[in-house]
Amino acid sequence: MELDQLRVAIVGAGIAGLALARALALRGASVTVLEQAPQIREVGAGIQISPNGVAVLRGLGLEPALRDTRPVRAEAVSLRDACGAEVLRLDLARHAPEQPHYCVHRADLIDVLAEGARAAGVRLRLLHCVAEVRPGPSPEIVTCGGARMKADLIVGADGLHSCLRPVLNPGRAAAFTRHVAWRALLPEPGRPSPEVRLYMGPKRHLVTYPLRGGTLRNVVAVEETPAWTEEGWSLEGDPARLRALFADFGPEVRDLLDRVGTVHRWGLFRHPVARHWHGAGVALVGDAAHPTLPFMAQGACLALEDAWVLADRLAAAPTLHEGLAAYQAARRDRAARIVGAASRNAWKYHLSLPPIRAAGHMALRLGGRIAPGAMVRQFDWIYRHDVTGGANLPGPAPLVAE
Ligand SMILES: Cc1cc2nc3c(=O)[nH]c(=O)nc-3n(C[C@H](O)[C@H](O)[C@H](O)COP(=O)(O)OP(=O)(O)OC[C@H]3O[C@@H](n4cnc5c(N)ncnc54)[C@H](O)[C@@H]3O)c2cc1C
């Protein structure tokens, strides 16, 4: 399909919306992104972008700009028990040296994507809240102020509480997963080892890794809890309560949490993966289609993959409808499989019965000793999946940050 004539409106300037905007604009579409927030910005936190996500950034010509933000390239993922003893080391530098796995500041990633979208000619409209998306032969957006806007294609990239998702998939609101995440960003005084560390304890785990050339450290701690009643996406938490929650962990974790001054917490909510990702003239991408627990660090990477594949299938298909159907066919099973793997990790990380935990950790230790390469390669289906097939989109010269 010729995308030159296609007018696209994208709801949401998160990772999915901005990546899709650049991918479509580089293929010639006329793209407008409507974002409810007054600024394009992200919370102060880290995010891991694994090789499958990096492949999309490379295809979009954005990997050099991302590298200029000084992400830390992880050399290993180290799974540890609550005391700090290493249970399994996934040695990425040794067993997957050609595949960059970046630890990035979220604000840096969003800046790179937003600049990339602007450079490709995308119009970014801030303070534009969308109340409703109406599918149809001539799909329409109704803004929160009552204004209307038509486009040939409207994409819901508006996250967990998407306004388009329930139109295509009527049903219940997102449900609380019984997990609450605490996150903090700390200055890093020393020269940190470039690795992701994950400490596993009964009904809790903590992930930490360095960012921005090793000057900052990201900490995400997750607890299981039966209820979440507070309103808001990101509430300030009590550092003393966080320290108390992990008081029975070893000195590495306790020392880290002693340094936490400000901490935010939020309840993790989820829908099932959407059954319908598209309707007449409309489609879903990113968390709007498949919110996931963050325990495989794949939500944003899936969003990047969606963006590439949607633009690619639209360009290859004879009609809009066929392009949208090909997009869903290419994406749904993979997203569901990764979301399922993330949910199973919640169980694996949080084993609480001591004999089961001991057996689980022993199996990981043995696997790591006997076949360390195979322990890394078991994730090839996630990390080595390159939706771009090595392609680069033609368009403005690759973006290089100033
Ligand atoms: C603790 C935690 C850690 C994580 N770590 C990782 C990780 O390491 N790696 C990884 O790949 N993923 C990770 N994820 C998942 C990742 O953050 C999400 O999957 C990703 O941000 C989803 O991007 P999105 O663009 O689909 O949605 P969002 O980031 O939610 O963006 C949606 C955008 O739409 C806007 N919007 C919403 N409604 C409207 C409306 N009505 N009108 C206009 N605009 C609207 C919002 O303001 C927002 O800008 C993590 C998640 C959590 C919670």
Coordinates of C-alpha atoms and ligand atoms in Angstrom, one line a residue:
M1 CA 0.0 0.0 0.0
E2 CA 1.3 3.5 -0.8
L3 CA 1.7 5.2 2.6
D4 CA 2.4 8.6 1.0
Q5 CA -1.3 9.3 1.0
L6 CA -2.1 7.9 4.4
R7 CA -3.1 10.3 7.2
V8 CA -2.4 8.7 10.6
A9 CA -3.4 9.9 14.1
I10 CA -1.6 8.2 17.0
V11 CA -3.0 8.6 20.5
G12 CA -0.2 8.6 23.1
A13 CA 3.5 9.8 22.9
G14 CA 5.0 6.9 24.9
I15 CA 7.5 4.4 23.5
A16 CA 5.0 2.7 21.2
G17 CA 3.4 5.9 19.8
L18 CA 6.7 7.7 19.1
A19 CA 8.4 4.7 17.6
L20 CA 5.4 4.0 15.4
A21 CA 5.2 7.7 14.4
R22 CA 8.8 7.7 13.1
A23 CA 8.4 4.3 11.4
L24 CA 5.3 5.5 9.5
A25 CA 6.6 9.0 8.7
L26 CA 9.9 7.5 7.3
R27 CA 7.7 5.5 4.9
G28 CA 5.9 8.6 3.8
A29 CA 2.8 8.8 5.9
S30 CA 1.5 12.1 7.3
V31 CA 1.5 11.5 11.1
T32 CA 0.1 13.4 14.0
V33 CA 0.6 12.3 17.6
L34 CA -1.9 13.4 20.3
E35 CA -0.5 13.4 23.8
Q36 CA -2.5 14.3 26.9
A37 CA 0.5 15.5 29.0
P38 CA 1.8 19.0 28.8
Q39 CA 5.3 17.7 27.9
I40 CA 6.9 14.7 26.4
R41 CA 8.7 13.3 29.3
E42 CA 9.2 10.1 31.3
V43 CA 9.6 9.2 34.9
G44 CA 13.1 9.2 36.4
A45 CA 13.7 5.5 36.1
G46 CA 15.7 3.0 34.1
I47 CA 14.6 0.6 31.4
Q48 CA 16.4 -2.4 29.9
I49 CA 16.3 -2.6 26.1
S50 CA 17.3 -6.0 25.0
P51 CA 18.7 -6.9 21.5
N52 CA 15.2 -7.4 20.0
G53 CA 14.3 -3.8 21.0
V54 CA 17.7 -2.5 19.9
A55 CA 17.2 -4.0 16.5
V56 CA 14.1 -1.8 16.0
L57 CA 16.0 1.3 17.2
R58 CA 18.7 0.5 14.7
G59 CA 16.3 0.0 11.9
L60 CA 14.8 3.4 12.7
G61 CA 18.2 5.0 12.5
L62 CA 18.2 5.8 16.2
E63 CA 20.8 3.6 17.8
P64 CA 23.6 6.1 17.4
A65 CA 21.5 8.8 19.2
L66 CA 20.7 6.3 21.9
R67 CA 24.4 5.4 22.4
D68 CA 25.1 9.1 22.7
T69 CA 23.0 9.1 25.9
R70 CA 25.6 6.8 27.5
P71 CA 23.4 3.7 28.2
V72 CA 25.3 1.0 30.1
R73 CA 25.7 -2.1 28.0
A74 CA 25.0 -5.0 30.3
E75 CA 27.7 -7.7 30.3
A76 CA 25.7 -10.1 32.4
V77 CA 22.5 -10.8 34.2
S78 CA 23.2 -12.1 37.7
L79 CA 20.4 -13.9 39.5
R80 CA 21.1 -14.0 43.3
D81 CA 19.4 -15.4 46.3
A82 CA 18.2 -13.0 49.1
C83 CA 21.5 -13.3 50.9
G84 CA 23.4 -12.1 47.7
A85 CA 24.9 -15.5 46.7
E86 CA 24.9 -15.9 42.9
V87 CA 22.5 -18.6 41.7
L88 CA 22.9 -18.1 38.0
R89 CA 25.1 -15.9 35.8
L90 CA 23.9 -15.2 32.3
D91 CA 27.2 -14.1 30.8
L92 CA 26.0 -12.0 27.8
A93 CA 29.5 -10.7 27.0
R94 CA 30.7 -14.3 26.5
H95 CA 27.7 -16.1 25.1
A96 CA 25.9 -13.3 23.1
P97 CA 28.7 -10.7 22.4
E98 CA 27.2 -9.4 19.2
Q99 CA 23.9 -8.5 20.9
P100 CA 23.8 -5.2 22.8
H101 CA 21.6 -5.3 25.9
Y102 CA 21.3 -1.6 27.1
C103 CA 20.3 -0.2 30.5
V104 CA 18.9 3.2 29.6
H105 CA 17.4 6.1 31.4
R106 CA 13.7 6.2 30.3
A107 CA 13.8 10.0 29.8
D108 CA 16.8 9.5 27.4
L109 CA 14.9 6.9 25.4
I110 CA 11.8 9.0 25.1
D111 CA 13.9 12.1 24.1
V112 CA 15.6 10.0 21.3
L113 CA 12.3 8.7 20.1
A114 CA 10.6 12.2 20.2
E115 CA 13.5 13.8 18.4
G116 CA 13.5 11.0 15.9
A117 CA 9.7 11.5 15.2
R118 CA 10.1 15.3 14.8
A119 CA 13.0 14.9 12.5
A120 CA 10.9 12.6 10.3
G121 CA 8.2 15.2 10.0
V122 CA 5.8 14.0 12.7
R123 CA 3.5 16.6 14.3
L124 CA 3.5 16.2 18.1
R125 CA 0.4 17.8 19.7
L126 CA 0.7 18.2 23.5
L127 CA -2.2 18.8 25.9
H128 CA -4.4 16.8 23.5
C129 CA -6.4 14.4 25.6
V130 CA -8.5 11.9 23.5
A131 CA -11.8 10.9 25.0
E132 CA -13.0 8.5 22.3
V133 CA -11.9 6.8 19.1
R134 CA -14.7 5.8 16.7
P135 CA -13.7 3.1 14.2
G136 CA -15.4 3.1 10.8
P137 CA -14.7 3.7 7.1
S138 CA -13.8 7.2 8.1
P139 CA -12.5 6.7 11.7
E140 CA -12.7 9.6 14.1
I141 CA -11.2 11.0 17.3
V142 CA -13.2 13.0 19.8
T143 CA -10.9 15.0 22.2
C144 CA -11.7 15.6 25.9
G145 CA -12.7 19.1 24.8
G146 CA -15.2 17.8 22.3
A147 CA -13.2 18.6 19.1
R148 CA -13.3 16.0 16.3
M149 CA -10.5 14.9 14.1
K150 CA -10.6 12.4 11.2
A151 CA -7.8 10.3 9.8
D152 CA -7.4 7.3 7.5
L153 CA -5.9 5.3 10.4
I154 CA -6.1 5.9 14.1
V155 CA -3.8 4.0 16.4
G156 CA -4.2 3.6 20.2
A157 CA -0.8 3.8 21.7
D158 CA -2.3 5.1 24.9
G159 CA -1.1 2.4 27.4
L160 CA -2.8 0.3 30.0
H161 CA -6.0 2.5 30.2
S162 CA -6.3 2.9 26.5
C163 CA -9.6 4.5 25.3
L164 CA -9.6 2.4 22.1
R165 CA -8.9 -1.0 23.6
P166 CA -12.4 -1.4 25.2
V167 CA -14.1 -0.4 21.9
L168 CA -12.4 -3.3 20.2
N169 CA -12.4 -5.6 23.3
P170 CA -15.4 -4.9 25.5
G171 CA -15.0 -6.3 29.0
R172 CA -13.6 -5.6 32.3
A173 CA -11.2 -2.9 33.4
A174 CA -7.5 -3.8 34.1
A175 CA -7.1 -5.9 37.2
F176 CA -4.6 -5.6 40.0
T177 CA -1.9 -8.3 39.8
R178 CA -1.2 -8.4 43.5
H179 CA 2.3 -6.9 42.8
V180 CA 3.5 -3.5 43.8
A181 CA 6.7 -2.0 42.4
W182 CA 8.9 0.4 44.2
R183 CA 11.4 2.4 42.2
A184 CA 14.3 4.7 43.0
L185 CA 17.2 6.3 41.2
L186 CA 20.4 6.7 43.1
P187 CA 23.7 8.5 42.4
E188 CA 26.4 5.9 41.8
P189 CA 29.6 6.8 43.6
G190 CA 32.0 4.1 42.4
R191 CA 32.7 2.3 39.2
P192 CA 29.8 -0.1 39.0
S193 CA 30.1 -3.5 37.3
P194 CA 28.0 -3.3 34.1
E195 CA 25.5 -6.0 35.0
V196 CA 21.8 -6.4 35.9
R197 CA 21.5 -8.0 39.4
L198 CA 18.3 -9.6 40.5
Y199 CA 17.8 -10.7 44.1
M200 CA 15.1 -13.3 44.7
G201 CA 13.3 -13.8 48.0
P202 CA 10.0 -15.1 49.3
K203 CA 7.2 -13.0 47.7
R204 CA 9.7 -10.3 46.8
H205 CA 12.5 -9.5 44.4
L206 CA 14.8 -6.5 43.6
V207 CA 16.4 -5.6 40.3
T208 CA 19.3 -3.1 40.1
Y209 CA 21.6 -1.9 37.3
P210 CA 23.7 1.2 36.5
L211 CA 22.7 3.9 34.0
R212 CA 24.1 6.9 32.1
G213 CA 27.7 5.8 31.9
G214 CA 27.5 4.3 35.4
T215 CA 26.7 7.6 37.2
L216 CA 23.2 6.5 38.3
R217 CA 21.8 3.3 39.6
N218 CA 18.2 2.1 39.0
V219 CA 16.5 0.1 41.7
V220 CA 13.1 -1.6 41.2
A221 CA 11.8 -3.7 44.2
V222 CA 8.6 -5.7 43.8
E223 CA 6.5 -7.1 46.7
E224 CA 3.4 -9.2 46.6
T225 CA 0.5 -7.7 48.4
P226 CA -3.3 -8.6 48.4
A227 CA -4.7 -5.1 47.7
W228 CA -4.0 -1.8 46.1
T229 CA -6.5 1.0 46.9
E230 CA -4.5 4.2 46.2
E231 CA -5.2 6.3 43.2
G232 CA -2.4 7.5 40.9
W233 CA 0.2 6.0 38.7
S234 CA 3.2 6.9 40.7
L235 CA 2.9 7.7 44.4
E236 CA 5.8 8.7 46.7
G237 CA 6.6 5.8 49.0
D238 CA 8.2 5.6 52.5
P239 CA 11.9 4.6 52.2
A240 CA 11.8 3.2 55.8
R241 CA 8.9 0.9 54.8
L242 CA 10.9 -0.3 51.7
R243 CA 13.9 -1.0 53.9
A244 CA 11.7 -2.9 56.4
L245 CA 10.3 -5.0 53.5
F246 CA 13.8 -6.2 52.5
A247 CA 15.3 -6.2 56.0
D248 CA 15.9 -10.0 55.9
F249 CA 17.9 -9.7 52.6
G250 CA 21.7 -9.7 52.6
P251 CA 24.0 -6.7 53.1
E252 CA 24.3 -5.9 49.4
V253 CA 20.5 -5.2 49.2
R254 CA 20.3 -3.6 52.6
D255 CA 23.3 -1.2 51.9
L256 CA 21.6 -0.2 48.6
L257 CA 18.3 0.5 50.2
D258 CA 20.0 2.5 53.0
R259 CA 21.0 5.0 50.2
V260 CA 17.4 5.5 49.0
G261 CA 16.1 9.0 49.7
T262 CA 13.1 9.3 47.4
V263 CA 11.1 6.3 46.3
H264 CA 7.9 5.9 44.2
R265 CA 5.6 3.0 44.2
W266 CA 2.8 1.9 42.0
G267 CA 0.4 -1.1 41.7
L268 CA 0.9 -3.3 38.7
F269 CA -2.3 -3.8 36.7
R270 CA -2.9 -5.9 33.7
H271 CA -5.4 -7.0 31.1
P272 CA -5.2 -10.2 29.1
V273 CA -3.5 -9.8 25.7
A274 CA -6.2 -8.2 23.5
R275 CA -8.1 -10.6 21.3
H276 CA -8.7 -7.9 18.7
W277 CA -5.8 -5.5 17.8
H278 CA -7.6 -3.8 15.0
G279 CA -11.0 -2.7 13.7
A280 CA -12.2 -0.5 10.8
G281 CA -9.4 2.1 10.3
V282 CA -8.0 1.6 13.9
A283 CA -5.3 -0.4 15.6
L284 CA -3.7 -0.9 19.0
V285 CA 0.1 -1.0 19.8
G286 CA 2.2 -1.5 23.0
D287 CA 0.6 -1.7 26.4
A288 CA -2.8 -0.8 25.0
A289 CA -2.7 -4.3 23.3
H290 CA -0.7 -6.4 25.7
P291 CA 0.3 -5.0 29.1
T292 CA 2.7 -7.3 30.8
L293 CA 4.2 -7.7 34.2
P294 CA 7.7 -6.2 34.0
F295 CA 9.5 -9.5 35.0
M296 CA 11.0 -10.2 31.6
A297 CA 11.8 -6.5 30.9
Q298 CA 10.0 -6.8 27.6
G299 CA 7.0 -4.4 27.6
A300 CA 8.9 -1.6 25.9
C301 CA 10.7 -4.0 23.6
L302 CA 7.4 -5.5 22.5
A303 CA 6.1 -1.9 21.9
L304 CA 9.1 -1.2 19.6
E305 CA 8.6 -4.4 17.7
D306 CA 4.9 -3.6 17.3
A307 CA 5.7 -0.2 15.8
W308 CA 8.1 -1.7 13.2
V309 CA 5.8 -4.5 12.2
L310 CA 2.7 -2.3 11.9
A311 CA 4.4 0.1 9.6
D312 CA 6.0 -2.8 7.6
R313 CA 2.8 -4.7 7.1
L314 CA 0.9 -1.7 6.1
A315 CA 3.5 -0.8 3.5
A316 CA 3.5 -4.4 2.1
A317 CA -0.3 -5.0 2.0
P318 CA -2.6 -4.1 -0.8
T319 CA -5.2 -2.5 1.5
L320 CA -5.4 -1.0 4.9
H321 CA -7.5 -3.8 6.3
E322 CA -5.2 -6.5 5.0
G323 CA -2.2 -4.6 6.5
L324 CA -3.9 -4.4 9.9
A325 CA -4.8 -8.1 9.8
A326 CA -1.2 -9.1 8.8
Y327 CA 0.1 -7.0 11.7
Q328 CA -2.1 -8.8 14.3
A329 CA -1.3 -12.2 12.8
A330 CA 2.5 -11.4 13.1
R331 CA 2.3 -10.1 16.7
R332 CA -0.4 -11.6 18.8
D333 CA 1.1 -15.1 19.6
R334 CA 4.6 -13.7 20.3
A335 CA 3.2 -11.0 22.6
A336 CA 1.1 -13.6 24.5
R337 CA 4.1 -16.0 24.8
I338 CA 6.3 -13.2 26.3
V339 CA 3.5 -12.0 28.6
G340 CA 3.1 -15.6 29.8
A341 CA 6.8 -16.0 30.4
A342 CA 6.8 -12.8 32.5
S343 CA 3.9 -14.0 34.6
R344 CA 5.7 -17.3 35.3
N345 CA 8.8 -15.4 36.4
A346 CA 6.8 -13.8 39.1
W347 CA 6.3 -17.3 40.5
K348 CA 9.9 -18.4 39.9
Y349 CA 11.5 -15.3 41.5
H350 CA 9.2 -15.3 44.6
L351 CA 9.2 -19.0 45.7
S352 CA 8.3 -18.9 49.3
L353 CA 8.3 -22.5 50.5
P354 CA 12.0 -23.1 51.6
P355 CA 12.4 -26.7 50.1
I356 CA 10.9 -25.6 46.8
R357 CA 13.0 -22.5 46.7
A358 CA 16.2 -24.5 47.5
A359 CA 15.3 -27.0 44.7
G360 CA 14.6 -24.3 42.2
H361 CA 17.8 -22.4 43.0
M362 CA 19.8 -25.7 42.9
A363 CA 18.4 -26.5 39.4
L364 CA 19.5 -23.0 38.2
R365 CA 23.0 -23.4 39.7
L366 CA 23.4 -26.8 38.1
G367 CA 22.2 -25.5 34.7
G368 CA 24.6 -22.6 35.0
R369 CA 27.6 -24.8 35.8
I370 CA 26.9 -27.6 33.3
A371 CA 25.7 -25.5 30.3
P372 CA 26.2 -21.8 30.8
G373 CA 25.8 -21.0 27.1
A374 CA 22.5 -22.9 26.9
M375 CA 21.2 -21.0 29.9
V376 CA 21.7 -17.8 27.8
R377 CA 20.5 -19.3 24.5
Q378 CA 17.2 -20.4 26.1
F379 CA 16.2 -16.8 25.7
D380 CA 17.1 -16.6 22.0
W381 CA 13.5 -16.8 21.0
I382 CA 13.0 -13.4 22.7
Y383 CA 16.3 -11.6 22.2
R384 CA 17.4 -12.9 18.8
H385 CA 14.0 -12.1 17.2
D386 CA 14.7 -9.3 14.8
V387 CA 11.5 -8.0 13.3
T388 CA 13.5 -5.7 11.0
G389 CA 15.3 -8.6 9.3
G390 CA 18.3 -6.3 9.3
A391 CA 16.6 -3.5 7.3
N392 CA 17.1 0.2 7.8
L393 CA 14.3 2.6 6.8
P394 CA 15.3 5.2 4.2
G395 CA 14.7 8.7 5.4
P396 CA 16.5 11.5 7.2
A397 CA 20.2 10.7 8.1
P398 CA 20.6 8.7 11.2
L399 CA 20.0 10.9 14.2
V400 CA 23.0 11.9 16.3
A401 CA 22.4 13.6 19.6
E402 CA 24.1 17.0 20.0
Ligands
LIG1 C1 8.5 -1.3 37.1 C2 8.5 -1.4 35.6 C3 9.7 -1.7 35.0 C4 9.7 -2.0 33.6 N1 10.9 -2.3 33.0 C5 10.9 -2.6 31.7 C6 12.2 -2.9 31.0 O1 13.2 -3.0 31.7 N2 12.2 -3.2 29.7 C7 11.0 -3.1 28.9 O2 11.1 -3.4 27.7 N3 9.8 -2.8 29.5 C8 9.8 -2.5 30.8 N4 8.6 -2.1 31.4 C9 7.4 -2.0 30.6 C10 7.3 -0.7 29.8 O3 7.5 0.4 30.7 C11 6.0 -0.5 29.1 O4 5.6 -1.7 28.5 C12 6.0 0.6 28.1 O5 6.3 1.8 28.7 C13 4.7 0.7 27.3 O6 4.8 1.8 26.4 P1 3.5 2.4 25.7 O7 4.0 3.4 24.8 O8 2.7 1.2 25.1 O9 2.6 2.9 26.9 P2 2.8 4.1 27.9 O10 4.3 4.2 28.3 O11 1.9 3.9 29.0 O12 2.5 5.4 27.1 C14 1.2 5.8 26.8 C15 1.1 7.3 26.5 O13 -0.2 7.6 26.1 C16 -0.6 8.8 26.8 N5 -2.1 8.7 26.9 C17 -2.8 7.9 27.6 N6 -4.1 8.1 27.5 C18 -4.2 9.1 26.6 C19 -5.4 9.8 26.1 N7 -6.6 9.5 26.4 N8 -5.1 10.9 25.3 C20 -3.9 11.2 24.9 N9 -2.8 10.6 25.4 C21 -2.9 9.6 26.2 C22 0.1 8.8 28.1 O14 0.2 10.1 28.7 C23 1.5 8.2 27.7 O15 2.3 9.2 27.3 C24 8.5 -1.9 32.8 C25 7.3 -1.5 33.4 C26 7.3 -1.3 34.8 C27 6.0 -1.0 35.4

